Amino acid sequence: MSEYYAVVVLYNKKIQESITVSNLMQLQEDHLHIIVLDNSANDYVINNKEYFPSNSLVYHSMDGNVGLSRAYNYALSLLKNKSEDDIVIWFDDDTPVDYNYFRCLKNKVIDKKYDVFVPVIYGQDGVIYSPNESGWLKGKYIKSPEQKIPQNKFNAINSCLAVRLKAYKGYIYDEGLFMDCVDIKLFDDFRKKGLKFCVLPITICQNFFQRTDNRDAQKYWNRFRIRIKDTLYYSSLNGFRGKISGYIRILGWAVVYGAKLRSIRFTLMCVSQMLKIG
């Protein structure tokens, strides 16, 4: 019987306000262990350390926002002596997850030919963002959950991603990536290892910040400043052609979101940051 380790990365949020943590604890699933890694500022950490008794979940403060890659590597270090058939599941702190997800996952895990398990994730705009088909410039979104993706082009996002621990044998997340492209790099590496991917017949709806109607240019800039740096780092790993794709993606975002925010300043800031880093 496999054990399941749900890893929730918390960011500047009280633990009792995390939709994901609350849902996981209410499920009371057999063989499910909840690990919370807290990337929050100190004011939140003080509250979060005291909120739940230790037997409800395992809590670790990361002493500030260390990004996703370092948090994920820390989680893997906690699980290094577990069975290679055990499952780690990566969660954001605001993802609604229910009983059906675990029923579906446990049914599929029985088939040992699969290493990686991905639910179908819709954004608030009705688009399926995960899984998707990898591409030179961007991922190609599928039109329906039934659409097949070739294994050699399979790609997905971090949210609700379940992986057998044997897939992580000898693997370390690239800590040059802070937040963005972490999942893209992971699937690049998983495809090279010849791992087998399974799409779970379950759908999850998630709200993505960049798809909201929020028009606060400063909030977008705080987010895109990280995205630009990570995108340029990731693209640099793929040679000259990859770096060109990174520049094109950033210029596209600068124009699209500058228009959305009605802010030429936002567009110019994105371009300036790209040139500064690149």
mmCIF file of C-alpha atoms in Angstrom:
data_model
loop_
_atom_site.group_PDB
_atom_site.id
_atom_site.type_symbol
_atom_site.label_atom_id
_atom_site.label_comp_id
_atom_site.label_asym_id
_atom_site.label_seq_id
_atom_site.Cartn_x
_atom_site.Cartn_y
_atom_site.Cartn_z
ATOM 1 C CA MET A 1 0.000 0.000 0.000
ATOM 2 C CA SER A 2 1.449 3.343 -1.064
ATOM 3 C CA GLU A 3 1.684 6.253 1.333
ATOM 4 C CA TYR A 4 0.684 9.710 0.064
ATOM 5 C CA TYR A 5 2.550 12.876 1.016
ATOM 6 C CA ALA A 6 0.620 16.067 0.246
ATOM 7 C CA VAL A 7 3.067 18.978 0.206
ATOM 8 C CA VAL A 8 1.441 22.406 0.493
ATOM 9 C CA VAL A 9 3.592 25.488 -0.078
ATOM 10 C CA LEU A 10 2.110 28.346 1.922
ATOM 11 C CA TYR A 11 2.830 31.987 1.100
ATOM 12 C CA ASN A 12 1.876 34.956 3.309
ATOM 13 C CA LYS A 13 -1.293 33.307 4.510
ATOM 14 C CA LYS A 14 -2.600 32.061 7.823
ATOM 15 C CA ILE A 15 -2.701 28.309 7.735
ATOM 16 C CA GLN A 16 -6.366 28.231 8.728
ATOM 17 C CA GLU A 17 -7.166 30.371 5.675
ATOM 18 C CA SER A 18 -5.587 27.937 3.222
ATOM 19 C CA ILE A 19 -8.312 26.257 1.170
ATOM 20 C CA THR A 20 -5.964 23.402 0.370
ATOM 21 C CA VAL A 21 -4.907 22.644 3.946
ATOM 22 C CA SER A 22 -8.489 22.870 5.227
ATOM 23 C CA ASN A 23 -9.766 20.510 2.533
ATOM 24 C CA LEU A 24 -6.969 17.993 3.043
ATOM 25 C CA MET A 25 -7.539 17.853 6.792
ATOM 26 C CA GLN A 26 -11.296 17.432 6.391
ATOM 27 C CA LEU A 27 -10.817 14.467 4.064
ATOM 28 C CA GLN A 28 -9.129 12.330 6.726
ATOM 29 C CA GLU A 29 -7.775 10.056 3.991
ATOM 30 C CA ASP A 30 -6.056 6.827 4.973
ATOM 31 C CA HIS A 31 -2.322 6.820 4.303
ATOM 32 C CA LEU A 32 -2.318 10.578 3.657
ATOM 33 C CA HIS A 33 0.336 12.730 5.326
ATOM 34 C CA ILE A 34 0.188 16.523 5.094
ATOM 35 C CA ILE A 35 3.390 18.545 4.954
ATOM 36 C CA VAL A 36 3.152 22.332 5.042
ATOM 37 C CA LEU A 37 6.182 24.330 3.912
ATOM 38 C CA ASP A 38 5.768 27.962 4.887
ATOM 39 C CA ASN A 39 7.341 30.579 2.622
ATOM 40 C CA SER A 40 5.588 33.345 4.549
ATOM 41 C CA ALA A 41 6.933 36.411 6.303
ATOM 42 C CA ASN A 42 7.619 36.161 10.038
ATOM 43 C CA ASP A 43 4.265 37.608 11.185
ATOM 44 C CA TYR A 44 2.439 34.721 9.507
ATOM 45 C CA VAL A 45 4.961 32.142 10.657
ATOM 46 C CA ILE A 46 4.400 33.040 14.325
ATOM 47 C CA ASN A 47 0.682 32.348 13.906
ATOM 48 C CA ASN A 48 1.104 29.250 11.771
ATOM 49 C CA LYS A 49 3.530 27.504 14.119
ATOM 50 C CA GLU A 50 0.880 27.525 16.843
ATOM 51 C CA TYR A 51 -2.304 26.848 14.924
ATOM 52 C CA PHE A 52 -2.469 23.064 14.519
ATOM 53 C CA PRO A 53 -1.341 20.294 16.875
ATOM 54 C CA SER A 54 1.706 18.442 15.589
ATOM 55 C CA ASN A 55 -0.183 15.198 14.933
ATOM 56 C CA SER A 56 -2.471 16.877 12.379
ATOM 57 C CA LEU A 57 0.262 17.782 9.943
ATOM 58 C CA VAL A 58 3.987 18.371 9.659
ATOM 59 C CA TYR A 59 4.856 22.062 9.534
ATOM 60 C CA HIS A 60 8.151 23.622 8.473
ATOM 61 C CA SER A 61 8.954 27.303 8.211
ATOM 62 C CA MET A 62 11.339 28.041 5.344
ATOM 63 C CA ASP A 63 12.504 31.236 7.131
ATOM 64 C CA GLY A 64 11.171 33.533 4.433
ATOM 65 C CA ASN A 65 10.173 33.146 0.810
ATOM 66 C CA VAL A 66 12.817 30.829 -0.647
ATOM 67 C CA GLY A 67 10.840 30.102 -3.802
ATOM 68 C CA LEU A 68 9.342 26.867 -5.083
ATOM 69 C CA SER A 69 12.478 24.988 -6.119
ATOM 70 C CA ARG A 70 14.160 25.242 -2.721
ATOM 71 C CA ALA A 71 10.910 24.374 -0.936
ATOM 72 C CA TYR A 72 10.407 21.337 -3.180
ATOM 73 C CA ASN A 73 13.982 20.186 -2.621
ATOM 74 C CA TYR A 74 13.458 20.498 1.113
ATOM 75 C CA ALA A 75 10.334 18.350 0.868
ATOM 76 C CA LEU A 76 12.220 15.725 -1.119
ATOM 77 C CA SER A 77 14.912 15.670 1.570
ATOM 78 C CA LEU A 78 12.207 14.847 4.128
ATOM 79 C CA LEU A 79 11.005 11.963 1.945
ATOM 80 C CA LYS A 80 14.359 10.546 0.866
ATOM 81 C CA ASN A 81 14.032 7.393 2.993
ATOM 82 C CA LYS A 82 10.443 6.604 2.029
ATOM 83 C CA SER A 83 9.432 3.798 -0.317
ATOM 84 C CA GLU A 84 10.002 4.521 -4.004
ATOM 85 C CA ASP A 85 6.366 3.525 -4.622
ATOM 86 C CA ASP A 86 5.060 6.198 -2.278
ATOM 87 C CA ILE A 87 3.484 9.268 -3.841
ATOM 88 C CA VAL A 88 4.295 12.941 -3.352
ATOM 89 C CA ILE A 89 1.600 15.442 -4.371
ATOM 90 C CA TRP A 90 2.407 19.122 -4.861
ATOM 91 C CA PHE A 91 -0.236 21.674 -3.912
ATOM 92 C CA ASP A 92 -0.587 25.450 -3.916
ATOM 93 C CA ASP A 93 -2.254 26.918 -0.825
ATOM 94 C CA ASP A 94 -5.494 27.894 -2.601
ATOM 95 C CA THR A 95 -6.441 24.799 -4.608
ATOM 96 C CA PRO A 96 -9.783 23.121 -3.882
ATOM 97 C CA VAL A 97 -9.175 19.393 -3.592
ATOM 98 C CA ASP A 98 -11.761 16.806 -2.608
ATOM 99 C CA TYR A 99 -12.483 13.141 -1.996
ATOM 100 C CA ASN A 100 -12.866 12.411 -5.726
ATOM 101 C CA TYR A 101 -9.290 13.470 -6.486
ATOM 102 C CA PHE A 102 -7.869 10.887 -4.086
ATOM 103 C CA ARG A 103 -10.268 8.136 -5.177
ATOM 104 C CA CYS A 104 -9.220 8.698 -8.762
ATOM 105 C CA LEU A 105 -5.503 8.936 -7.923
ATOM 106 C CA LYS A 106 -5.509 5.774 -5.797
ATOM 107 C CA ASN A 107 -7.242 3.829 -8.551
ATOM 108 C CA LYS A 108 -4.622 4.879 -11.120
ATOM 109 C CA VAL A 109 -1.594 4.398 -8.859
ATOM 110 C CA ILE A 110 -2.289 0.663 -8.874
ATOM 111 C CA ASP A 111 -1.045 0.586 -12.473
ATOM 112 C CA LYS A 112 2.716 0.535 -11.891
ATOM 113 C CA LYS A 113 3.579 1.468 -15.475
ATOM 114 C CA TYR A 114 2.771 5.121 -14.695
ATOM 115 C CA ASP A 115 5.129 7.389 -12.777
ATOM 116 C CA VAL A 116 3.422 10.797 -12.952
ATOM 117 C CA PHE A 117 -0.280 11.572 -12.454
ATOM 118 C CA VAL A 118 -1.896 14.787 -13.656
ATOM 119 C CA PRO A 119 -5.504 15.967 -13.180
ATOM 120 C CA VAL A 120 -7.231 18.162 -15.740
ATOM 121 C CA ILE A 121 -7.039 21.748 -14.497
ATOM 122 C CA TYR A 122 -9.316 24.476 -15.814
ATOM 123 C CA GLY A 123 -8.700 28.176 -15.272
ATOM 124 C CA GLN A 124 -11.492 30.585 -14.436
ATOM 125 C CA ASP A 125 -11.700 31.441 -18.137
ATOM 126 C CA GLY A 126 -12.700 27.881 -19.042
ATOM 127 C CA VAL A 127 -9.334 27.037 -20.640
ATOM 128 C CA ILE A 128 -7.609 23.736 -19.817
ATOM 129 C CA TYR A 129 -4.127 24.763 -18.668
ATOM 130 C CA SER A 130 -2.912 21.365 -17.537
ATOM 131 C CA PRO A 131 -1.951 19.006 -18.998
ATOM 132 C CA ASN A 132 -0.687 20.612 -22.183
ATOM 133 C CA GLU A 133 1.655 19.877 -25.059
ATOM 134 C CA SER A 134 5.144 21.340 -24.835
ATOM 135 C CA GLY A 135 6.263 23.684 -27.593
ATOM 136 C CA TRP A 136 9.171 25.896 -28.585
ATOM 137 C CA LEU A 137 7.441 29.165 -27.740
ATOM 138 C CA LYS A 138 4.667 28.086 -25.349
ATOM 139 C CA GLY A 139 2.599 25.096 -24.375
ATOM 140 C CA LYS A 140 -0.232 24.079 -26.672
ATOM 141 C CA TYR A 141 -3.512 23.850 -24.756
ATOM 142 C CA ILE A 142 -5.803 20.881 -25.280
ATOM 143 C CA LYS A 143 -9.448 21.417 -26.224
ATOM 144 C CA SER A 144 -10.964 18.618 -24.140
ATOM 145 C CA PRO A 145 -9.896 16.257 -21.343
ATOM 146 C CA GLU A 146 -10.082 13.343 -23.791
ATOM 147 C CA GLN A 147 -7.510 14.824 -26.182
ATOM 148 C CA LYS A 148 -4.368 12.703 -26.288
ATOM 149 C CA ILE A 149 -0.917 14.214 -25.719
ATOM 150 C CA PRO A 150 2.169 12.355 -26.999
ATOM 151 C CA GLN A 151 4.322 11.160 -24.121
ATOM 152 C CA ASN A 152 7.373 12.870 -25.645
ATOM 153 C CA LYS A 153 5.582 16.238 -25.531
ATOM 154 C CA PHE A 154 3.661 15.822 -22.282
ATOM 155 C CA ASN A 155 3.696 18.846 -20.003
ATOM 156 C CA ALA A 156 1.735 19.962 -16.922
ATOM 157 C CA ILE A 157 1.714 22.491 -14.091
ATOM 158 C CA ASN A 158 2.741 21.942 -10.473
ATOM 159 C CA SER A 159 -0.720 22.168 -8.955
ATOM 160 C CA CYS A 160 -2.077 18.766 -7.844
ATOM 161 C CA LEU A 161 0.799 16.990 -9.569
ATOM 162 C CA ALA A 162 1.320 13.488 -8.105
ATOM 163 C CA VAL A 163 4.617 11.643 -8.638
ATOM 164 C CA ARG A 164 6.037 8.311 -7.508
ATOM 165 C CA LEU A 165 9.089 8.970 -5.364
ATOM 166 C CA LYS A 166 11.196 6.698 -7.558
ATOM 167 C CA ALA A 167 10.903 9.349 -10.299
ATOM 168 C CA TYR A 168 12.879 11.723 -8.041
ATOM 169 C CA LYS A 169 15.760 9.328 -7.433
ATOM 170 C CA GLY A 170 18.897 11.409 -7.931
ATOM 171 C CA TYR A 171 16.838 14.446 -8.934
ATOM 172 C CA ILE A 172 17.230 17.990 -7.613
ATOM 173 C CA TYR A 173 15.058 20.925 -8.646
ATOM 174 C CA ASP A 174 17.079 23.685 -10.281
ATOM 175 C CA GLU A 175 17.221 26.416 -7.620
ATOM 176 C CA GLY A 176 18.121 28.970 -10.270
ATOM 177 C CA LEU A 177 14.354 29.032 -10.861
ATOM 178 C CA PHE A 178 12.445 30.814 -8.130
ATOM 179 C CA MET A 179 8.817 30.292 -9.135
ATOM 180 C CA ASP A 180 8.092 30.238 -12.858
ATOM 181 C CA CYS A 181 9.214 27.519 -15.272
ATOM 182 C CA VAL A 182 9.844 25.128 -12.360
ATOM 183 C CA ASP A 183 7.205 22.764 -13.724
ATOM 184 C CA ILE A 184 8.328 23.219 -17.351
ATOM 185 C CA LYS A 185 11.913 22.306 -16.423
ATOM 186 C CA LEU A 186 10.675 19.347 -14.371
ATOM 187 C CA PHE A 187 8.750 17.890 -17.293
ATOM 188 C CA ASP A 188 11.664 18.520 -19.649
ATOM 189 C CA ASP A 189 13.751 16.375 -17.300
ATOM 190 C CA PHE A 190 11.039 13.759 -16.746
ATOM 191 C CA ARG A 191 10.577 13.281 -20.487
ATOM 192 C CA LYS A 192 14.346 12.793 -20.885
ATOM 193 C CA LYS A 193 14.176 10.102 -18.191
ATOM 194 C CA GLY A 194 11.465 8.304 -20.167
ATOM 195 C CA LEU A 195 8.890 8.455 -17.378
ATOM 196 C CA LYS A 196 5.287 7.552 -18.134
ATOM 197 C CA PHE A 197 2.534 10.133 -17.667
ATOM 198 C CA CYS A 198 -1.099 9.500 -16.816
ATOM 199 C CA VAL A 199 -3.986 11.981 -17.113
ATOM 200 C CA LEU A 200 -6.395 11.489 -14.228
ATOM 201 C CA PRO A 201 -10.089 11.504 -15.240
ATOM 202 C CA ILE A 202 -10.843 14.262 -12.745
ATOM 203 C CA THR A 203 -11.185 18.012 -13.230
ATOM 204 C CA ILE A 204 -10.079 20.776 -10.880
ATOM 205 C CA CYS A 205 -10.915 24.460 -11.252
ATOM 206 C CA GLN A 206 -8.251 26.946 -10.245
ATOM 207 C CA ASN A 207 -8.030 30.722 -10.241
ATOM 208 C CA PHE A 208 -4.891 32.077 -11.881
ATOM 209 C CA PHE A 209 -3.877 35.612 -10.951
ATOM 210 C CA GLN A 210 -2.924 36.618 -14.485
ATOM 211 C CA ARG A 211 -6.378 35.558 -15.738
ATOM 212 C CA THR A 212 -8.298 37.775 -13.311
ATOM 213 C CA ASP A 213 -9.863 41.152 -14.043
ATOM 214 C CA ASN A 214 -7.532 42.796 -11.530
ATOM 215 C CA ARG A 215 -6.048 45.949 -13.065
ATOM 216 C CA ASP A 216 -3.555 46.782 -10.319
ATOM 217 C CA ALA A 217 -0.392 47.376 -12.354
ATOM 218 C CA GLN A 218 1.857 47.215 -9.270
ATOM 219 C CA LYS A 219 0.615 43.726 -8.337
ATOM 220 C CA TYR A 220 1.210 42.555 -11.892
ATOM 221 C CA TRP A 221 4.672 44.085 -11.885
ATOM 222 C CA ASN A 222 5.578 42.356 -8.596
ATOM 223 C CA ARG A 223 4.589 39.065 -10.196
ATOM 224 C CA PHE A 224 6.054 39.629 -13.647
ATOM 225 C CA ARG A 225 9.407 40.799 -12.305
ATOM 226 C CA ILE A 226 9.918 37.262 -11.023
ATOM 227 C CA ARG A 227 8.471 35.712 -14.169
ATOM 228 C CA ILE A 228 10.856 37.644 -16.417
ATOM 229 C CA LYS A 229 13.918 36.569 -14.435
ATOM 230 C CA ASP A 230 12.853 32.916 -14.313
ATOM 231 C CA THR A 231 11.914 32.845 -17.988
ATOM 232 C CA LEU A 232 15.275 34.241 -19.054
ATOM 233 C CA TYR A 233 17.112 31.774 -16.803
ATOM 234 C CA TYR A 234 15.113 28.809 -18.101
ATOM 235 C CA SER A 235 15.439 29.847 -21.736
ATOM 236 C CA SER A 236 19.213 30.253 -21.320
ATOM 237 C CA LEU A 237 19.421 26.537 -20.472
ATOM 238 C CA ASN A 238 18.219 25.695 -23.964
ATOM 239 C CA GLY A 239 20.835 27.429 -26.065
ATOM 240 C CA PHE A 240 20.494 30.343 -28.460
ATOM 241 C CA ARG A 241 17.183 29.170 -29.908
ATOM 242 C CA GLY A 242 15.715 28.754 -26.438
ATOM 243 C CA LYS A 243 16.869 32.196 -25.378
ATOM 244 C CA ILE A 244 15.188 33.762 -28.417
ATOM 245 C CA SER A 245 11.915 32.077 -27.420
ATOM 246 C CA GLY A 246 12.275 33.590 -23.937
ATOM 247 C CA TYR A 247 12.665 37.093 -25.333
ATOM 248 C CA ILE A 248 9.632 36.644 -27.595
ATOM 249 C CA ARG A 249 7.476 35.378 -24.718
ATOM 250 C CA ILE A 250 8.398 38.308 -22.488
ATOM 251 C CA LEU A 251 7.765 40.858 -25.236
ATOM 252 C CA GLY A 252 4.377 39.243 -25.860
ATOM 253 C CA TRP A 253 3.452 39.482 -22.177
ATOM 254 C CA ALA A 254 4.635 43.085 -22.034
ATOM 255 C CA VAL A 255 2.308 44.064 -24.864
ATOM 256 C CA VAL A 256 -0.709 41.948 -23.871
ATOM 257 C CA TYR A 257 -0.722 42.846 -20.187
ATOM 258 C CA GLY A 258 0.261 46.441 -20.841
ATOM 259 C CA ALA A 259 -2.869 46.709 -22.970
ATOM 260 C CA LYS A 260 -4.972 44.906 -20.366
ATOM 261 C CA LEU A 261 -3.768 47.258 -17.638
ATOM 262 C CA ARG A 262 -3.873 50.253 -19.989
ATOM 263 C CA SER A 263 -0.358 51.019 -18.884
ATOM 264 C CA ILE A 264 2.416 51.745 -21.338
ATOM 265 C CA ARG A 265 4.628 52.112 -18.273
ATOM 266 C CA PHE A 266 4.074 48.440 -17.425
ATOM 267 C CA THR A 267 5.112 47.441 -20.937
ATOM 268 C CA LEU A 268 8.246 49.587 -20.779
ATOM 269 C CA MET A 269 9.153 48.238 -17.324
ATOM 270 C CA CYS A 270 8.919 44.648 -18.616
ATOM 271 C CA VAL A 271 11.119 45.428 -21.604
ATOM 272 C CA SER A 272 13.613 47.322 -19.446
ATOM 273 C CA GLN A 273 13.829 44.452 -16.948
ATOM 274 C CA MET A 274 14.329 41.956 -19.772
ATOM 275 C CA LEU A 275 17.185 43.971 -21.250
ATOM 276 C CA LYS A 276 18.728 44.530 -17.818
ATOM 277 C CA ILE A 277 18.826 40.813 -17.007
ATOM 278 C CA GLY A 278 19.364 39.473 -20.515
#
